[in-house]
């Protein structure tokens, strides 16, 4: 008989690269904006599914640092969609016990979206049932460079002794400070790369590449990714304890 999985419990934190909105629209002869709109519906379904499965954290890659290089009209469509999403869903996030947090270079967005993001975070900050993290204008390399810059400044001014800096200390300088690392990272659309998403945090994440375009992603696909995750043997680079096969302790991390 199979040994029970070391993580029969669901992943605490799921991160998703929501890919394939453009292809979904192109296949239907629709503008890309229609794919993003439909992708917004998949966001809602996925939050509901994650809560139902007992996941505590969901991080969604909604806009990458590289997305700024898309045509201006598409950038405008995406930011408009985000604003509309915030306006229509905020009450539900608030009442559903969902805490919203945004990571990424939000200063690159205009004042209206920035103000709406700040207000949404403020209004949901006391919620504890579920954590929704939206990565906006996010790029892992930029995040790491920003952390290195701040560390160098603090070392130079004598606030930080470089010799005392370890991995846990370094992680406190990242946008994800105080968040647990993702246990499972899903990418839709069949592409198999990380595209500069959570490069530090996903060091030990299980990867799941789902061959479905994001607007088609639903609760069944989410459940299948979780079932696949439950069969994985997570070792964190450590050999399993021979007296307890399949079991290894997860490394200590923030929020754990
Ligand atoms: C990738 O598809 C998706 C995006 C760049 C945007 C994701 C945004 C949403 C799903 C909108 C709603 C989000 C929230 C959080 C409300 P793509 O355009 O790269 O698709 P392609 O690879 O097929 O061109």
PDB file of C-alpha atoms and ligand atoms in Angstrom:
ATOM      1  CA  UNK A   1       0.000   0.000   0.000  1.00  0.00           C
ATOM      2  CA  UNK A   2       1.178   3.521  -0.649  1.00  0.00           C
ATOM      3  CA  UNK A   3       2.537   5.488   2.274  1.00  0.00           C
ATOM      4  CA  UNK A   4       0.346   8.453   3.122  1.00  0.00           C
ATOM      5  CA  UNK A   5       1.662  11.573   1.416  1.00  0.00           C
ATOM      6  CA  UNK A   6       3.890  13.891   3.441  1.00  0.00           C
ATOM      7  CA  UNK A   7       1.443  16.619   2.493  1.00  0.00           C
ATOM      8  CA  UNK A   8      -1.968  15.004   2.510  1.00  0.00           C
ATOM      9  CA  UNK A   9      -2.988  18.492   3.529  1.00  0.00           C
ATOM     10  CA  UNK A  10      -3.558  20.933   0.668  1.00  0.00           C
ATOM     11  CA  UNK A  11      -0.795  23.317  -0.370  1.00  0.00           C
ATOM     12  CA  UNK A  12      -0.858  26.289   1.945  1.00  0.00           C
ATOM     13  CA  UNK A  13       0.113  28.676  -0.821  1.00  0.00           C
ATOM     14  CA  UNK A  14      -0.680  28.296  -4.520  1.00  0.00           C
ATOM     15  CA  UNK A  15       0.824  30.683  -7.089  1.00  0.00           C
ATOM     16  CA  UNK A  16      -0.523  30.874 -10.629  1.00  0.00           C
ATOM     17  CA  UNK A  17       0.836  32.207 -13.908  1.00  0.00           C
ATOM     18  CA  UNK A  18      -2.437  32.911 -15.700  1.00  0.00           C
ATOM     19  CA  UNK A  19      -1.397  32.440 -19.305  1.00  0.00           C
ATOM     20  CA  UNK A  20      -3.334  32.122 -22.548  1.00  0.00           C
ATOM     21  CA  UNK A  21      -5.894  34.954 -22.560  1.00  0.00           C
ATOM     22  CA  UNK A  22      -4.660  36.232 -25.926  1.00  0.00           C
ATOM     23  CA  UNK A  23      -4.750  32.794 -27.580  1.00  0.00           C
ATOM     24  CA  UNK A  24      -8.207  32.132 -26.143  1.00  0.00           C
ATOM     25  CA  UNK A  25      -9.465  35.318 -27.800  1.00  0.00           C
ATOM     26  CA  UNK A  26      -7.577  34.764 -31.070  1.00  0.00           C
ATOM     27  CA  UNK A  27      -9.116  31.295 -31.464  1.00  0.00           C
ATOM     28  CA  UNK A  28     -12.525  32.923 -31.351  1.00  0.00           C
ATOM     29  CA  UNK A  29     -11.636  35.847 -33.577  1.00  0.00           C
ATOM     30  CA  UNK A  30     -12.095  38.188 -30.622  1.00  0.00           C
ATOM     31  CA  UNK A  31      -9.907  41.098 -29.460  1.00  0.00           C
ATOM     32  CA  UNK A  32      -7.335  40.266 -26.782  1.00  0.00           C
ATOM     33  CA  UNK A  33      -9.301  42.371 -24.296  1.00  0.00           C
ATOM     34  CA  UNK A  34     -12.113  39.802 -24.509  1.00  0.00           C
ATOM     35  CA  UNK A  35      -9.633  37.116 -23.436  1.00  0.00           C
ATOM     36  CA  UNK A  36      -8.535  39.194 -20.458  1.00  0.00           C
ATOM     37  CA  UNK A  37     -12.176  39.818 -19.494  1.00  0.00           C
ATOM     38  CA  UNK A  38     -12.901  36.097 -19.607  1.00  0.00           C
ATOM     39  CA  UNK A  39      -9.681  35.573 -17.630  1.00  0.00           C
ATOM     40  CA  UNK A  40     -11.190  37.771 -14.927  1.00  0.00           C
ATOM     41  CA  UNK A  41     -14.033  35.252 -14.561  1.00  0.00           C
ATOM     42  CA  UNK A  42     -11.482  32.455 -14.154  1.00  0.00           C
ATOM     43  CA  UNK A  43      -9.879  34.495 -11.355  1.00  0.00           C
ATOM     44  CA  UNK A  44     -13.162  34.503  -9.458  1.00  0.00           C
ATOM     45  CA  UNK A  45     -13.687  30.728  -9.974  1.00  0.00           C
ATOM     46  CA  UNK A  46     -10.142  30.004  -8.849  1.00  0.00           C
ATOM     47  CA  UNK A  47     -10.435  32.030  -5.637  1.00  0.00           C
ATOM     48  CA  UNK A  48     -13.630  30.128  -4.785  1.00  0.00           C
ATOM     49  CA  UNK A  49     -11.973  26.778  -5.548  1.00  0.00           C
ATOM     50  CA  UNK A  50      -8.889  27.638  -3.506  1.00  0.00           C
ATOM     51  CA  UNK A  51     -10.999  28.569  -0.477  1.00  0.00           C
ATOM     52  CA  UNK A  52     -13.045  25.389  -0.849  1.00  0.00           C
ATOM     53  CA  UNK A  53      -9.882  23.268  -0.842  1.00  0.00           C
ATOM     54  CA  UNK A  54      -8.470  24.897   2.287  1.00  0.00           C
ATOM     55  CA  UNK A  55      -5.670  26.779   0.548  1.00  0.00           C
ATOM     56  CA  UNK A  56      -4.697  29.849   2.623  1.00  0.00           C
ATOM     57  CA  UNK A  57      -2.732  31.918   0.112  1.00  0.00           C
ATOM     58  CA  UNK A  58      -3.266  32.470  -3.604  1.00  0.00           C
ATOM     59  CA  UNK A  59      -0.842  34.598  -5.618  1.00  0.00           C
ATOM     60  CA  UNK A  60      -1.858  35.531  -9.147  1.00  0.00           C
ATOM     61  CA  UNK A  61       0.501  36.903 -11.787  1.00  0.00           C
ATOM     62  CA  UNK A  62      -1.760  39.510 -13.399  1.00  0.00           C
ATOM     63  CA  UNK A  63       0.733  41.901 -14.977  1.00  0.00           C
ATOM     64  CA  UNK A  64       4.450  41.378 -15.424  1.00  0.00           C
ATOM     65  CA  UNK A  65       7.195  44.005 -15.673  1.00  0.00           C
ATOM     66  CA  UNK A  66       7.542  42.886 -19.300  1.00  0.00           C
ATOM     67  CA  UNK A  67       3.827  43.459 -20.023  1.00  0.00           C
ATOM     68  CA  UNK A  68       4.537  47.221 -20.211  1.00  0.00           C
ATOM     69  CA  UNK A  69       6.090  46.506 -23.610  1.00  0.00           C
ATOM     70  CA  UNK A  70       2.719  45.364 -25.011  1.00  0.00           C
ATOM     71  CA  UNK A  71       0.789  47.809 -27.226  1.00  0.00           C
ATOM     72  CA  UNK A  72      -0.511  50.769 -25.240  1.00  0.00           C
ATOM     73  CA  UNK A  73      -4.114  49.796 -26.010  1.00  0.00           C
ATOM     74  CA  UNK A  74      -3.662  46.384 -24.382  1.00  0.00           C
ATOM     75  CA  UNK A  75      -1.961  47.898 -21.323  1.00  0.00           C
ATOM     76  CA  UNK A  76      -4.887  50.307 -21.015  1.00  0.00           C
ATOM     77  CA  UNK A  77      -7.375  47.434 -21.385  1.00  0.00           C
ATOM     78  CA  UNK A  78      -5.624  45.454 -18.680  1.00  0.00           C
ATOM     79  CA  UNK A  79      -5.435  48.316 -16.200  1.00  0.00           C
ATOM     80  CA  UNK A  80      -9.067  49.205 -16.898  1.00  0.00           C
ATOM     81  CA  UNK A  81     -10.041  45.590 -16.256  1.00  0.00           C
ATOM     82  CA  UNK A  82      -8.149  45.585 -12.975  1.00  0.00           C
ATOM     83  CA  UNK A  83      -9.902  48.736 -11.851  1.00  0.00           C
ATOM     84  CA  UNK A  84     -13.265  47.318 -12.825  1.00  0.00           C
ATOM     85  CA  UNK A  85     -12.429  44.098 -10.986  1.00  0.00           C
ATOM     86  CA  UNK A  86     -11.498  45.995  -7.830  1.00  0.00           C
ATOM     87  CA  UNK A  87     -14.691  48.017  -7.967  1.00  0.00           C
ATOM     88  CA  UNK A  88     -16.993  45.070  -8.584  1.00  0.00           C
ATOM     89  CA  UNK A  89     -15.335  42.549  -6.264  1.00  0.00           C
ATOM     90  CA  UNK A  90     -14.131  44.654  -3.355  1.00  0.00           C
ATOM     91  CA  UNK A  91     -17.281  44.270  -1.327  1.00  0.00           C
ATOM     92  CA  UNK A  92     -17.160  40.511  -1.783  1.00  0.00           C
ATOM     93  CA  UNK A  93     -13.506  40.335  -0.841  1.00  0.00           C
ATOM     94  CA  UNK A  94     -14.248  42.437   2.203  1.00  0.00           C
ATOM     95  CA  UNK A  95     -17.282  40.420   3.302  1.00  0.00           C
ATOM     96  CA  UNK A  96     -15.744  37.081   2.370  1.00  0.00           C
ATOM     97  CA  UNK A  97     -12.858  37.515   4.815  1.00  0.00           C
ATOM     98  CA  UNK A  98     -10.320  37.875   2.013  1.00  0.00           C
ATOM     99  CA  UNK A  99      -7.251  39.996   2.580  1.00  0.00           C
ATOM    100  CA  UNK A 100      -5.834  41.583  -0.564  1.00  0.00           C
ATOM    101  CA  UNK A 101      -2.188  42.364  -1.005  1.00  0.00           C
ATOM    102  CA  UNK A 102      -0.502  43.694  -4.121  1.00  0.00           C
ATOM    103  CA  UNK A 103       3.139  43.044  -4.963  1.00  0.00           C
ATOM    104  CA  UNK A 104       5.153  44.657  -7.753  1.00  0.00           C
ATOM    105  CA  UNK A 105       6.137  48.137  -8.883  1.00  0.00           C
ATOM    106  CA  UNK A 106       2.780  49.789  -8.390  1.00  0.00           C
ATOM    107  CA  UNK A 107       4.311  53.230  -8.767  1.00  0.00           C
ATOM    108  CA  UNK A 108       4.400  52.617 -12.498  1.00  0.00           C
ATOM    109  CA  UNK A 109       0.593  52.734 -12.619  1.00  0.00           C
ATOM    110  CA  UNK A 110      -1.404  55.939 -12.672  1.00  0.00           C
ATOM    111  CA  UNK A 111      -2.646  57.654  -9.494  1.00  0.00           C
ATOM    112  CA  UNK A 112      -6.228  56.367  -9.817  1.00  0.00           C
ATOM    113  CA  UNK A 113      -5.354  52.674  -9.899  1.00  0.00           C
ATOM    114  CA  UNK A 114      -2.706  53.197  -7.214  1.00  0.00           C
ATOM    115  CA  UNK A 115      -5.255  54.853  -4.942  1.00  0.00           C
ATOM    116  CA  UNK A 116      -7.791  52.084  -5.581  1.00  0.00           C
ATOM    117  CA  UNK A 117      -5.235  49.386  -4.820  1.00  0.00           C
ATOM    118  CA  UNK A 118      -4.265  51.105  -1.578  1.00  0.00           C
ATOM    119  CA  UNK A 119      -7.914  51.507  -0.581  1.00  0.00           C
ATOM    120  CA  UNK A 120      -8.663  47.839  -1.313  1.00  0.00           C
ATOM    121  CA  UNK A 121      -5.692  46.721   0.776  1.00  0.00           C
ATOM    122  CA  UNK A 122      -6.727  49.035   3.589  1.00  0.00           C
ATOM    123  CA  UNK A 123     -10.341  47.857   3.570  1.00  0.00           C
ATOM    124  CA  UNK A 124      -9.419  44.177   3.671  1.00  0.00           C
ATOM    125  CA  UNK A 125      -6.384  44.349   5.954  1.00  0.00           C
ATOM    126  CA  UNK A 126      -8.092  42.824   8.990  1.00  0.00           C
ATOM    127  CA  UNK A 127      -9.457  39.830   7.074  1.00  0.00           C
ATOM    128  CA  UNK A 128      -7.998  36.476   8.023  1.00  0.00           C
ATOM    129  CA  UNK A 129      -9.904  33.774   6.142  1.00  0.00           C
ATOM    130  CA  UNK A 130      -7.922  33.863   2.928  1.00  0.00           C
ATOM    131  CA  UNK A 131      -5.038  35.828   1.406  1.00  0.00           C
ATOM    132  CA  UNK A 132      -5.240  36.980  -2.180  1.00  0.00           C
ATOM    133  CA  UNK A 133      -2.006  38.373  -3.567  1.00  0.00           C
ATOM    134  CA  UNK A 134      -2.009  40.040  -6.957  1.00  0.00           C
ATOM    135  CA  UNK A 135       1.330  40.501  -8.690  1.00  0.00           C
ATOM    136  CA  UNK A 136       1.143  43.701 -10.738  1.00  0.00           C
ATOM    137  CA  UNK A 137       4.020  45.138 -12.703  1.00  0.00           C
ATOM    138  CA  UNK A 138       5.942  42.400 -10.973  1.00  0.00           C
ATOM    139  CA  UNK A 139       9.258  40.902 -12.002  1.00  0.00           C
ATOM    140  CA  UNK A 140      11.354  38.697  -9.729  1.00  0.00           C
ATOM    141  CA  UNK A 141      14.691  40.068 -10.906  1.00  0.00           C
ATOM    142  CA  UNK A 142      13.591  43.651 -10.234  1.00  0.00           C
ATOM    143  CA  UNK A 143      12.349  42.531  -6.799  1.00  0.00           C
ATOM    144  CA  UNK A 144      15.726  40.921  -6.028  1.00  0.00           C
ATOM    145  CA  UNK A 145      17.665  43.967  -7.243  1.00  0.00           C
ATOM    146  CA  UNK A 146      15.485  46.254  -5.093  1.00  0.00           C
ATOM    147  CA  UNK A 147      16.211  44.034  -2.072  1.00  0.00           C
ATOM    148  CA  UNK A 148      19.963  44.041  -2.809  1.00  0.00           C
ATOM    149  CA  UNK A 149      19.941  47.831  -3.177  1.00  0.00           C
ATOM    150  CA  UNK A 150      18.202  48.345   0.149  1.00  0.00           C
ATOM    151  CA  UNK A 151      20.514  45.893   1.894  1.00  0.00           C
ATOM    152  CA  UNK A 152      23.573  47.664   0.445  1.00  0.00           C
ATOM    153  CA  UNK A 153      22.231  51.050   1.586  1.00  0.00           C
ATOM    154  CA  UNK A 154      21.563  49.755   5.099  1.00  0.00           C
ATOM    155  CA  UNK A 155      25.001  48.155   5.268  1.00  0.00           C
ATOM    156  CA  UNK A 156      26.615  51.389   4.102  1.00  0.00           C
ATOM    157  CA  UNK A 157      24.781  53.450   6.709  1.00  0.00           C
ATOM    158  CA  UNK A 158      25.670  50.982   9.454  1.00  0.00           C
ATOM    159  CA  UNK A 159      22.075  49.839  10.043  1.00  0.00           C
ATOM    160  CA  UNK A 160      22.879  46.294   8.946  1.00  0.00           C
ATOM    161  CA  UNK A 161      25.880  44.067   9.548  1.00  0.00           C
ATOM    162  CA  UNK A 162      26.283  42.084   6.281  1.00  0.00           C
ATOM    163  CA  UNK A 163      27.809  39.176   8.217  1.00  0.00           C
ATOM    164  CA  UNK A 164      24.504  38.604  10.016  1.00  0.00           C
ATOM    165  CA  UNK A 165      22.410  38.395   6.847  1.00  0.00           C
ATOM    166  CA  UNK A 166      21.018  34.915   6.188  1.00  0.00           C
ATOM    167  CA  UNK A 167      18.267  33.559   3.884  1.00  0.00           C
ATOM    168  CA  UNK A 168      15.472  34.348   6.335  1.00  0.00           C
ATOM    169  CA  UNK A 169      16.833  37.867   6.777  1.00  0.00           C
ATOM    170  CA  UNK A 170      17.170  38.390   3.044  1.00  0.00           C
ATOM    171  CA  UNK A 171      13.565  37.284   2.426  1.00  0.00           C
ATOM    172  CA  UNK A 172      12.398  40.140   4.673  1.00  0.00           C
ATOM    173  CA  UNK A 173      13.554  42.595   2.019  1.00  0.00           C
ATOM    174  CA  UNK A 174      11.362  41.028  -0.670  1.00  0.00           C
ATOM    175  CA  UNK A 175       7.842  42.116  -1.631  1.00  0.00           C
ATOM    176  CA  UNK A 176       6.641  38.854  -0.144  1.00  0.00           C
ATOM    177  CA  UNK A 177       8.058  39.484   3.349  1.00  0.00           C
ATOM    178  CA  UNK A 178       5.907  37.666   5.941  1.00  0.00           C
ATOM    179  CA  UNK A 179       4.275  35.448   3.319  1.00  0.00           C
ATOM    180  CA  UNK A 180       4.870  31.701   3.215  1.00  0.00           C
ATOM    181  CA  UNK A 181       6.648  30.469   0.081  1.00  0.00           C
ATOM    182  CA  UNK A 182       4.397  28.935  -2.577  1.00  0.00           C
ATOM    183  CA  UNK A 183       4.058  25.169  -2.273  1.00  0.00           C
ATOM    184  CA  UNK A 184       2.514  24.744  -5.693  1.00  0.00           C
ATOM    185  CA  UNK A 185       3.029  26.900  -8.768  1.00  0.00           C
ATOM    186  CA  UNK A 186       0.591  26.407 -11.647  1.00  0.00           C
ATOM    187  CA  UNK A 187       1.042  27.764 -15.162  1.00  0.00           C
ATOM    188  CA  UNK A 188      -1.736  27.451 -17.686  1.00  0.00           C
ATOM    189  CA  UNK A 189      -1.658  27.355 -21.502  1.00  0.00           C
ATOM    190  CA  UNK A 190       0.909  24.568 -21.823  1.00  0.00           C
ATOM    191  CA  UNK A 191       3.955  26.868 -21.617  1.00  0.00           C
ATOM    192  CA  UNK A 192       6.607  25.520 -19.286  1.00  0.00           C
ATOM    193  CA  UNK A 193       8.636  28.385 -17.851  1.00  0.00           C
ATOM    194  CA  UNK A 194       8.640  30.662 -14.811  1.00  0.00           C
ATOM    195  CA  UNK A 195       8.835  33.935 -16.756  1.00  0.00           C
ATOM    196  CA  UNK A 196      10.493  35.884 -13.949  1.00  0.00           C
ATOM    197  CA  UNK A 197       7.772  35.013 -11.389  1.00  0.00           C
ATOM    198  CA  UNK A 198       8.679  34.471  -7.705  1.00  0.00           C
ATOM    199  CA  UNK A 199      12.161  33.150  -8.560  1.00  0.00           C
ATOM    200  CA  UNK A 200      13.372  33.249  -4.956  1.00  0.00           C
ATOM    201  CA  UNK A 201      10.125  32.153  -3.330  1.00  0.00           C
ATOM    202  CA  UNK A 202       9.434  29.211  -5.669  1.00  0.00           C
ATOM    203  CA  UNK A 203      12.791  27.555  -4.957  1.00  0.00           C
ATOM    204  CA  UNK A 204      11.030  24.445  -3.615  1.00  0.00           C
ATOM    205  CA  UNK A 205       7.584  24.843  -5.167  1.00  0.00           C
ATOM    206  CA  UNK A 206       6.070  21.907  -6.993  1.00  0.00           C
ATOM    207  CA  UNK A 207       5.415  22.916 -10.586  1.00  0.00           C
ATOM    208  CA  UNK A 208       2.231  22.119 -12.474  1.00  0.00           C
ATOM    209  CA  UNK A 209       1.895  22.949 -16.156  1.00  0.00           C
ATOM    210  CA  UNK A 210      -1.717  22.732 -17.208  1.00  0.00           C
ATOM    211  CA  UNK A 211      -2.567  22.491 -20.889  1.00  0.00           C
ATOM    212  CA  UNK A 212      -5.614  24.749 -20.710  1.00  0.00           C
ATOM    213  CA  UNK A 213      -5.868  28.428 -21.643  1.00  0.00           C
ATOM    214  CA  UNK A 214      -6.453  30.606 -18.569  1.00  0.00           C
ATOM    215  CA  UNK A 215     -10.031  31.694 -19.453  1.00  0.00           C
ATOM    216  CA  UNK A 216     -10.986  27.987 -19.582  1.00  0.00           C
ATOM    217  CA  UNK A 217      -9.360  27.153 -16.235  1.00  0.00           C
ATOM    218  CA  UNK A 218     -11.976  25.939 -13.768  1.00  0.00           C
ATOM    219  CA  UNK A 219     -12.508  24.196 -10.425  1.00  0.00           C
ATOM    220  CA  UNK A 220     -11.927  20.759 -11.982  1.00  0.00           C
ATOM    221  CA  UNK A 221      -8.500  21.801 -13.318  1.00  0.00           C
ATOM    222  CA  UNK A 222      -7.647  23.312  -9.934  1.00  0.00           C
ATOM    223  CA  UNK A 223      -8.679  20.123  -8.110  1.00  0.00           C
ATOM    224  CA  UNK A 224      -6.619  18.024 -10.542  1.00  0.00           C
ATOM    225  CA  UNK A 225      -3.512  20.175  -9.909  1.00  0.00           C
ATOM    226  CA  UNK A 226      -4.018  19.736  -6.152  1.00  0.00           C
ATOM    227  CA  UNK A 227      -4.479  15.961  -6.530  1.00  0.00           C
ATOM    228  CA  UNK A 228      -1.259  15.809  -8.551  1.00  0.00           C
ATOM    229  CA  UNK A 229       0.494  17.888  -5.865  1.00  0.00           C
ATOM    230  CA  UNK A 230      -0.720  15.467  -3.175  1.00  0.00           C
ATOM    231  CA  UNK A 231       1.083  12.632  -4.984  1.00  0.00           C
ATOM    232  CA  UNK A 232       4.404  14.497  -5.125  1.00  0.00           C
ATOM    233  CA  UNK A 233       7.154  13.584  -2.718  1.00  0.00           C
ATOM    234  CA  UNK A 234       8.531  16.905  -1.490  1.00  0.00           C
ATOM    235  CA  UNK A 235      12.060  16.518  -0.221  1.00  0.00           C
ATOM    236  CA  UNK A 236      13.419  20.090  -0.104  1.00  0.00           C
ATOM    237  CA  UNK A 237      16.814  18.681  -1.103  1.00  0.00           C
ATOM    238  CA  UNK A 238      16.870  16.400   1.956  1.00  0.00           C
ATOM    239  CA  UNK A 239      16.780  12.590   1.909  1.00  0.00           C
ATOM    240  CA  UNK A 240      13.570  11.169   3.381  1.00  0.00           C
ATOM    241  CA  UNK A 241      13.803   9.999   6.970  1.00  0.00           C
ATOM    242  CA  UNK A 242      14.355   6.247   6.625  1.00  0.00           C
ATOM    243  CA  UNK A 243      12.232   5.521   9.658  1.00  0.00           C
ATOM    244  CA  UNK A 244       9.414   7.524   8.191  1.00  0.00           C
ATOM    245  CA  UNK A 245       9.501   7.151   4.421  1.00  0.00           C
ATOM    246  CA  UNK A 246       8.187   9.996   2.366  1.00  0.00           C
ATOM    247  CA  UNK A 247       8.393  12.426   5.261  1.00  0.00           C
ATOM    248  CA  UNK A 248      10.742  15.358   5.429  1.00  0.00           C
ATOM    249  CA  UNK A 249      10.508  18.574   7.324  1.00  0.00           C
ATOM    250  CA  UNK A 250       9.870  21.664   5.265  1.00  0.00           C
ATOM    251  CA  UNK A 251      12.531  24.337   5.708  1.00  0.00           C
ATOM    252  CA  UNK A 252      11.597  27.103   8.090  1.00  0.00           C
ATOM    253  CA  UNK A 253      10.025  30.027   6.316  1.00  0.00           C
ATOM    254  CA  UNK A 254       8.266  33.251   7.037  1.00  0.00           C
ATOM    255  CA  UNK A 255       4.687  32.852   8.150  1.00  0.00           C
ATOM    256  CA  UNK A 256       5.099  29.114   8.736  1.00  0.00           C
TER     257      UNK A 256
HETATM  258  C1  LIG B   1      -1.584  36.223 -19.969  1.00  0.00           C
HETATM  259  O1  LIG B   1      -2.252  35.971 -21.162  1.00  0.00           O
HETATM  260  C2  LIG B   1      -2.417  37.015 -19.077  1.00  0.00           C
HETATM  261  C3  LIG B   1      -2.212  38.307 -18.767  1.00  0.00           C
HETATM  262  C4  LIG B   1      -1.069  39.117 -19.305  1.00  0.00           C
HETATM  263  C5  LIG B   1      -3.110  39.060 -17.899  1.00  0.00           C
HETATM  264  C6  LIG B   1      -3.793  38.302 -16.804  1.00  0.00           C
HETATM  265  C7  LIG B   1      -4.884  39.153 -16.330  1.00  0.00           C
HETATM  266  C8  LIG B   1      -6.138  38.729 -16.056  1.00  0.00           C
HETATM  267  C9  LIG B   1      -6.541  37.316 -16.015  1.00  0.00           C
HETATM  268  C10 LIG B   1      -7.127  39.789 -15.802  1.00  0.00           C
HETATM  269  C11 LIG B   1      -7.784  39.775 -14.510  1.00  0.00           C
HETATM  270  C12 LIG B   1      -6.871  39.699 -13.348  1.00  0.00           C
HETATM  271  C13 LIG B   1      -7.264  40.000 -12.110  1.00  0.00           C
HETATM  272  C14 LIG B   1      -6.354  39.743 -10.961  1.00  0.00           C
HETATM  273  C15 LIG B   1      -8.573  40.572 -11.845  1.00  0.00           C
HETATM  274  P1  LIG B   1      -1.593  36.449 -22.517  1.00  0.00           P
HETATM  275  O2  LIG B   1      -2.240  37.724 -22.917  1.00  0.00           O
HETATM  276  O3  LIG B   1      -0.104  36.487 -22.363  1.00  0.00           O
HETATM  277  O4  LIG B   1      -2.033  35.282 -23.463  1.00  0.00           O
HETATM  278  P2  LIG B   1      -1.263  34.720 -24.722  1.00  0.00           P
HETATM  279  O5  LIG B   1       0.030  34.136 -24.228  1.00  0.00           O
HETATM  280  O6  LIG B   1      -2.191  33.683 -25.239  1.00  0.00           O
HETATM  281  O7  LIG B   1      -1.070  35.878 -25.644  1.00  0.00           O
END
